[in-house]
mmCIF file of C-alpha atoms in Angstrom:
data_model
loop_
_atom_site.group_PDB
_atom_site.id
_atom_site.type_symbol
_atom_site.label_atom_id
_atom_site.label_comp_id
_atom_site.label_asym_id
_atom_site.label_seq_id
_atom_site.Cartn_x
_atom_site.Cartn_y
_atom_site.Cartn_z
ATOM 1 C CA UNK A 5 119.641 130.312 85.637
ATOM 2 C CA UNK A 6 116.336 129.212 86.943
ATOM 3 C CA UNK A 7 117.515 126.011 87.874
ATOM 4 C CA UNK A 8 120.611 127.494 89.986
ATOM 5 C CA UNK A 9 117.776 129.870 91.989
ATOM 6 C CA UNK A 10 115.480 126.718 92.605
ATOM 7 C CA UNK A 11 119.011 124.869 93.920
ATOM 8 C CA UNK A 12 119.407 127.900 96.199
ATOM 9 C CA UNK A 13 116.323 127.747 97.646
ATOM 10 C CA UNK A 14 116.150 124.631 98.513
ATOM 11 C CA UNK A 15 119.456 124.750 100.207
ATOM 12 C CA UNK A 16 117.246 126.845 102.802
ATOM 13 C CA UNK A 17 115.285 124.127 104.444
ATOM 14 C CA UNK A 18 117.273 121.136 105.790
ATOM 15 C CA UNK A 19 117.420 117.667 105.063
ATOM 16 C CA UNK A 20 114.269 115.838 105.533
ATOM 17 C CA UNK A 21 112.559 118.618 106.295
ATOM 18 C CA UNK A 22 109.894 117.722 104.075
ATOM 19 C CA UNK A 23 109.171 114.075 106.094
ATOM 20 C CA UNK A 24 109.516 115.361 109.353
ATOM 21 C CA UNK A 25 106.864 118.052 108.244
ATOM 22 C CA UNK A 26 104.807 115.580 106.809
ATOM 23 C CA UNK A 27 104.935 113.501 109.799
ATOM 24 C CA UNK A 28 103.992 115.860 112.195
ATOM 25 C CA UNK A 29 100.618 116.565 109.967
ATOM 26 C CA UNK A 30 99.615 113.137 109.967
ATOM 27 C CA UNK A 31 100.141 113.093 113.836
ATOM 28 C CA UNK A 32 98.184 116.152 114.115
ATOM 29 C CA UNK A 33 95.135 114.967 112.149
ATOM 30 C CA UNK A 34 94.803 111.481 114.543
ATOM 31 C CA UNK A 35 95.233 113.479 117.666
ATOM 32 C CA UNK A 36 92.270 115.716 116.440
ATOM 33 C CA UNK A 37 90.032 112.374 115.557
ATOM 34 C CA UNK A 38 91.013 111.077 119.030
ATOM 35 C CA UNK A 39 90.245 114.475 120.826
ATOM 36 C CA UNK A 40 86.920 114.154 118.926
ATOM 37 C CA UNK A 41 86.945 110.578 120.222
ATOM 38 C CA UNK A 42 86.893 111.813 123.806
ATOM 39 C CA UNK A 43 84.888 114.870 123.559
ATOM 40 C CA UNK A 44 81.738 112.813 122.270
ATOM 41 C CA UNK A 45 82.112 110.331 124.926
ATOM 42 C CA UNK A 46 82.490 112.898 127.480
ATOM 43 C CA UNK A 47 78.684 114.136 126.216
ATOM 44 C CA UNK A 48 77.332 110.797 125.871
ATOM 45 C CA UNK A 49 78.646 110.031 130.035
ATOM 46 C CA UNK A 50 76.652 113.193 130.727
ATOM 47 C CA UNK A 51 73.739 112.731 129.041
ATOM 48 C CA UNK A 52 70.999 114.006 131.453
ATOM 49 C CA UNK A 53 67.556 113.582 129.742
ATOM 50 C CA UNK A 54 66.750 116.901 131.615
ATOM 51 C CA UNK A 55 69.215 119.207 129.154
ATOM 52 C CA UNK A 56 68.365 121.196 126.113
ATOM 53 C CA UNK A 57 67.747 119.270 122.745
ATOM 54 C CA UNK A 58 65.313 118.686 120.316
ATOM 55 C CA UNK A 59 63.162 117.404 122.251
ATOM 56 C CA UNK A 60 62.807 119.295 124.986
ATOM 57 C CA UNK A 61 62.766 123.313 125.595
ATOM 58 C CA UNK A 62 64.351 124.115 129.064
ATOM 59 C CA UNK A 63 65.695 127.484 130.691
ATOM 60 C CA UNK A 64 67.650 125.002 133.565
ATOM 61 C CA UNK A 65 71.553 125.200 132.892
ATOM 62 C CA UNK A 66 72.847 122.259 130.932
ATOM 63 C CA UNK A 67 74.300 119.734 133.135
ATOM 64 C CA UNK A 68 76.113 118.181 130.132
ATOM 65 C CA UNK A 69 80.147 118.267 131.005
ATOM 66 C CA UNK A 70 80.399 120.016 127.409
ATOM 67 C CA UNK A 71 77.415 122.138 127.514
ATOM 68 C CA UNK A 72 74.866 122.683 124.706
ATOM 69 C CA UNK A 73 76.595 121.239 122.311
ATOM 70 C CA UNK A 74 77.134 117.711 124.178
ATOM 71 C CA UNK A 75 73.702 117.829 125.116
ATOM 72 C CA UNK A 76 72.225 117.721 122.092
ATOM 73 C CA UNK A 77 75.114 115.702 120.250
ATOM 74 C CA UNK A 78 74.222 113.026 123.128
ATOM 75 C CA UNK A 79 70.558 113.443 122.425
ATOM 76 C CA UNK A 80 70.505 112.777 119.347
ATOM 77 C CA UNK A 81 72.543 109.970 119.264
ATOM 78 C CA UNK A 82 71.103 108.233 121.990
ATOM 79 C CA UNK A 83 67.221 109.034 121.421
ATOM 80 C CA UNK A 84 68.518 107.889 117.875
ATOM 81 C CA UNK A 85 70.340 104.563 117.997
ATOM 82 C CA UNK A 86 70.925 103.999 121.883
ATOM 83 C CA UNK A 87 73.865 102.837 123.336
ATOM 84 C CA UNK A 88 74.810 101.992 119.687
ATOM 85 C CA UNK A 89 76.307 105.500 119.817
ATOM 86 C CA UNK A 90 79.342 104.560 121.594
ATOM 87 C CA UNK A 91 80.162 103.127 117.935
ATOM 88 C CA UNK A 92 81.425 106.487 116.500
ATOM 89 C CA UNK A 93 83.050 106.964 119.684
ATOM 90 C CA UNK A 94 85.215 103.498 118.435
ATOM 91 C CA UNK A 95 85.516 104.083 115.456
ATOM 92 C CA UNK A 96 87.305 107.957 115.969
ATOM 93 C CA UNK A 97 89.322 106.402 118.728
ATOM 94 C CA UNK A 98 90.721 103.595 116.598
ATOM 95 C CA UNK A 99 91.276 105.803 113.329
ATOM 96 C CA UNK A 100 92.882 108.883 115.135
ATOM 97 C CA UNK A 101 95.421 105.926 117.290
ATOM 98 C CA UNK A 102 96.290 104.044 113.627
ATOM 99 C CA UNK A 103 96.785 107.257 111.985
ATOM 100 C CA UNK A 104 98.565 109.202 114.900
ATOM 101 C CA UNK A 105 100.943 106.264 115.459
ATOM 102 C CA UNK A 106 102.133 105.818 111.550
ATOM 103 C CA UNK A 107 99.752 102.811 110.862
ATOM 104 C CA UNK A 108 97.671 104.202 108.004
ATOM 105 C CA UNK A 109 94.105 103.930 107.395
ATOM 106 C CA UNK A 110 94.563 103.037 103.459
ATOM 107 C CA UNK A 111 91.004 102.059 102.995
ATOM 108 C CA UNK A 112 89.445 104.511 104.943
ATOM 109 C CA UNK A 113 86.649 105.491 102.713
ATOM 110 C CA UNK A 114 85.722 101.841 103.477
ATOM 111 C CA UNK A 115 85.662 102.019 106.956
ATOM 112 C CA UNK A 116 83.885 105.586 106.792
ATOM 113 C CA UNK A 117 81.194 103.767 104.511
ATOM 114 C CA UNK A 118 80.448 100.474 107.162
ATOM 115 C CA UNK A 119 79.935 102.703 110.546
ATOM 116 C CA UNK A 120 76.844 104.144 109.640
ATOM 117 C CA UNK A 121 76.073 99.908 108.813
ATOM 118 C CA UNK A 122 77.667 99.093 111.965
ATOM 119 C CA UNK A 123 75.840 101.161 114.272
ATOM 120 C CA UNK A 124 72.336 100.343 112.760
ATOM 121 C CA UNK A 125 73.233 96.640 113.319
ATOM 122 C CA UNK A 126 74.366 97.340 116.810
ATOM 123 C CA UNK A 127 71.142 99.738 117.438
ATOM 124 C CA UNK A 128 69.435 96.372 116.248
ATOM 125 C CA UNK A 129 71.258 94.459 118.801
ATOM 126 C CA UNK A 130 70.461 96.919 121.650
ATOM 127 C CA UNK A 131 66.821 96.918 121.157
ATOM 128 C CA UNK A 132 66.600 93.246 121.450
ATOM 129 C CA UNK A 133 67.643 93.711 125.067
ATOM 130 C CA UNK A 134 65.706 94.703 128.555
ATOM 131 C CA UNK A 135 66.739 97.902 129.163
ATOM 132 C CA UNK A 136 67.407 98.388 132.846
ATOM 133 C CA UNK A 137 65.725 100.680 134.788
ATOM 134 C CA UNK A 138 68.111 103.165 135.244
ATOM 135 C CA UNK A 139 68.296 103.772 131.424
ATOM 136 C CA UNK A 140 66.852 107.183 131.134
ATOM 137 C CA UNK A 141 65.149 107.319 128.183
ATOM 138 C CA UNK A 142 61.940 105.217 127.097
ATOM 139 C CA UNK A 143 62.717 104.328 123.484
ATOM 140 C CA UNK A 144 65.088 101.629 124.892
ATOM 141 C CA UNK A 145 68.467 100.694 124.620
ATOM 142 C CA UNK A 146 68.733 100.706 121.196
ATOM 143 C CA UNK A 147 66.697 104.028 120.470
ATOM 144 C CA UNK A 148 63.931 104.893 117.954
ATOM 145 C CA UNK A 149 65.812 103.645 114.968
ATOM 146 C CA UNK A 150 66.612 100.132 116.540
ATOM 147 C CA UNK A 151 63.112 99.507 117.697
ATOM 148 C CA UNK A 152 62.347 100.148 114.509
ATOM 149 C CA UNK A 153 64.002 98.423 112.560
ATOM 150 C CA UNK A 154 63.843 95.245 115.443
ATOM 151 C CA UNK A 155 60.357 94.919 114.791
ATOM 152 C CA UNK A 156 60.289 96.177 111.172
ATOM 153 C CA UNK A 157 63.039 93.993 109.937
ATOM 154 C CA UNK A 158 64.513 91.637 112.206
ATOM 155 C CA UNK A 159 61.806 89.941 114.348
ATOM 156 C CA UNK A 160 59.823 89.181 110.556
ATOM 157 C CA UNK A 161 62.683 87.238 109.356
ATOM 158 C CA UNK A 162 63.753 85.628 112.296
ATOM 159 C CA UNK A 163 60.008 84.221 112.120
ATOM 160 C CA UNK A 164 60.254 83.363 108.447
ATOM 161 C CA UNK A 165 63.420 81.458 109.263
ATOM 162 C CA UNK A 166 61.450 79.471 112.111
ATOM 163 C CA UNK A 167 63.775 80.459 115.007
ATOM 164 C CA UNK A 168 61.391 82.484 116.607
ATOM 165 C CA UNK A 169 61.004 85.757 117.857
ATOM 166 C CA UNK A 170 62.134 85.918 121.416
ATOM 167 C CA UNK A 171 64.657 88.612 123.102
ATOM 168 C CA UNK A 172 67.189 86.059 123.109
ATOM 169 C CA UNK A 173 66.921 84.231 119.480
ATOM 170 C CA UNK A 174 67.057 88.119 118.359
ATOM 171 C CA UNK A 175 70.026 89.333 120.632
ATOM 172 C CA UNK A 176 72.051 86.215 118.848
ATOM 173 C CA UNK A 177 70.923 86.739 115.270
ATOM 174 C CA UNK A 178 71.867 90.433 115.487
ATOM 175 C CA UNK A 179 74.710 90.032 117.543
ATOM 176 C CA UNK A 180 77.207 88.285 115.290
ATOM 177 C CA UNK A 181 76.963 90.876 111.682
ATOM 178 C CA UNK A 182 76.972 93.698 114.280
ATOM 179 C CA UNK A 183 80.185 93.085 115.520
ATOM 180 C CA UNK A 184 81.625 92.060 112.644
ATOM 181 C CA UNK A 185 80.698 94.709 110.658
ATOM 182 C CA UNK A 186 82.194 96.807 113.658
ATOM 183 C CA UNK A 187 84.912 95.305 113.534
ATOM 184 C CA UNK A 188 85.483 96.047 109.935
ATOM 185 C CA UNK A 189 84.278 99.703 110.289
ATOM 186 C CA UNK A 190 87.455 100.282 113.130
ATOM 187 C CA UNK A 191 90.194 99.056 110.636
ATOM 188 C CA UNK A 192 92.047 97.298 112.997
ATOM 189 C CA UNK A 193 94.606 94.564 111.999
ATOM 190 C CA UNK A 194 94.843 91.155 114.290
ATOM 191 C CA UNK A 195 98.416 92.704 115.629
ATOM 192 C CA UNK A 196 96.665 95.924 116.498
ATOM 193 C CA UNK A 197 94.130 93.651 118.678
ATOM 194 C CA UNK A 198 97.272 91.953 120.321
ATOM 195 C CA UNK A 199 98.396 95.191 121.044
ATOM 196 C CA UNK A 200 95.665 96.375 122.236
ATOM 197 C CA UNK A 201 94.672 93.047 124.538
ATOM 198 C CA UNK A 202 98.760 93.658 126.190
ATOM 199 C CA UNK A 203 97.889 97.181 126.716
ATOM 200 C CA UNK A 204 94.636 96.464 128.787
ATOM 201 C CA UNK A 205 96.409 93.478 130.464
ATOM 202 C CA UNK A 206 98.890 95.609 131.561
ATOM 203 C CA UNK A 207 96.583 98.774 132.487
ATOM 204 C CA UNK A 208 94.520 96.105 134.134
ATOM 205 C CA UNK A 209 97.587 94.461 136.505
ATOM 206 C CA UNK A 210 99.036 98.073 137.045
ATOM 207 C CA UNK A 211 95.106 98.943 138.355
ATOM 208 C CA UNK A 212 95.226 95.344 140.543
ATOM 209 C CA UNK A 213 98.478 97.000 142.427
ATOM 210 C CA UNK A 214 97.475 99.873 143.496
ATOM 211 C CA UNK A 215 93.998 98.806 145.157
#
């Protein structure tokens, strides 16, 4: 009897009802990383040094696109780890695209694990360069945490290894494990770079005929 009323229900929803369901749930979860993609780079474009934060109590209206919330999400990243804070920005993008277009992300607790490893190398990185002078904070480009651990870590053993402890010598030693270990943390597969390299080629001739 039970097994005749089970039969009869599921005669209610159609065929494949169940995938297509499915489906549309794993679209919806990498549109909302890639939404979360764009809203934090939308704050981190608008960073004004002037806005609300942490570090700084102000009655002038935010000038951050996404209000107080961008302006100290920005903050915080930036006074933090620099420019290194586009890396989340990468890292969202790429996972919310793989997932939203069927590709999986079957080891993501692996990539989730390597950004936070990823960005400190790239902080690392940043702070071994000149900042420019339009760069509007003064920790540098790669923040507090990158001067720190540029000085703390990286500049000591690049002496103990002999190569010396010049912008340059430090840019190259931190340059290669940072983006490697970004390029792990995105969880991109060579085809997805091809894909990826055709798509900008493309956006990049399409951009060439219309100036």
């Amino acid at each position: 009897m039970s097994s005749r009323i089970l039969t009869r229900r599921a005669g209610f929803f159609p065929q494949g009802a169940k995938t297509f369901a499915y489906r549309r749930v794993v679209e919806l979860a990498g549109l909302t990383l890639l939404a979360a993609a764009a809203a934090l780079a939308l704050a981190l474009l608008s960073f004004d040094a002037n806005d609300p934060s942490f570090h700084l109590a102000s009655s002038q209206k935010t000038a951050n696109w996404l209000g107080w919330p961008g302006a100290y999400a920005a903050d915080i990243l930036l006074r933090s780890v620099g420019v290194a804070g586009v890396w989340p920005v990468l890292a969202l993008a790429a996972w919310g695209w793989r997932i939203s277009a069927h590709r999986g992300l079957p080891y993501w607790w692996m990539h989730v694990a390597l950004l936070p490893l990823a960005v400190l190398l790239a902080a690392i990185l940043a702070a071994s360069l000149p900042a420019p002078d339009s760069w509007p904070l003064a920790d540098g480009l790669g923040g507090i945490i990158g001067q720190s651990l540029l000085a703390g870590a990286l500049a000591p053993l690049a002496m103990a290894m002999g190569l010396g402890a010049g912008r340059v010598t430090l840019a190259l030693v931190a340059a290669l494990p940072a983006l490697a270990m970004l390029g792990f943390a995105l969880g991109l597969t060579p085809g997805d770079w091809r894909t990826l390299g055709r798509a900008l080629v493309f956006v990049g001739a399409k951009g060439r005929a219309l100036l």
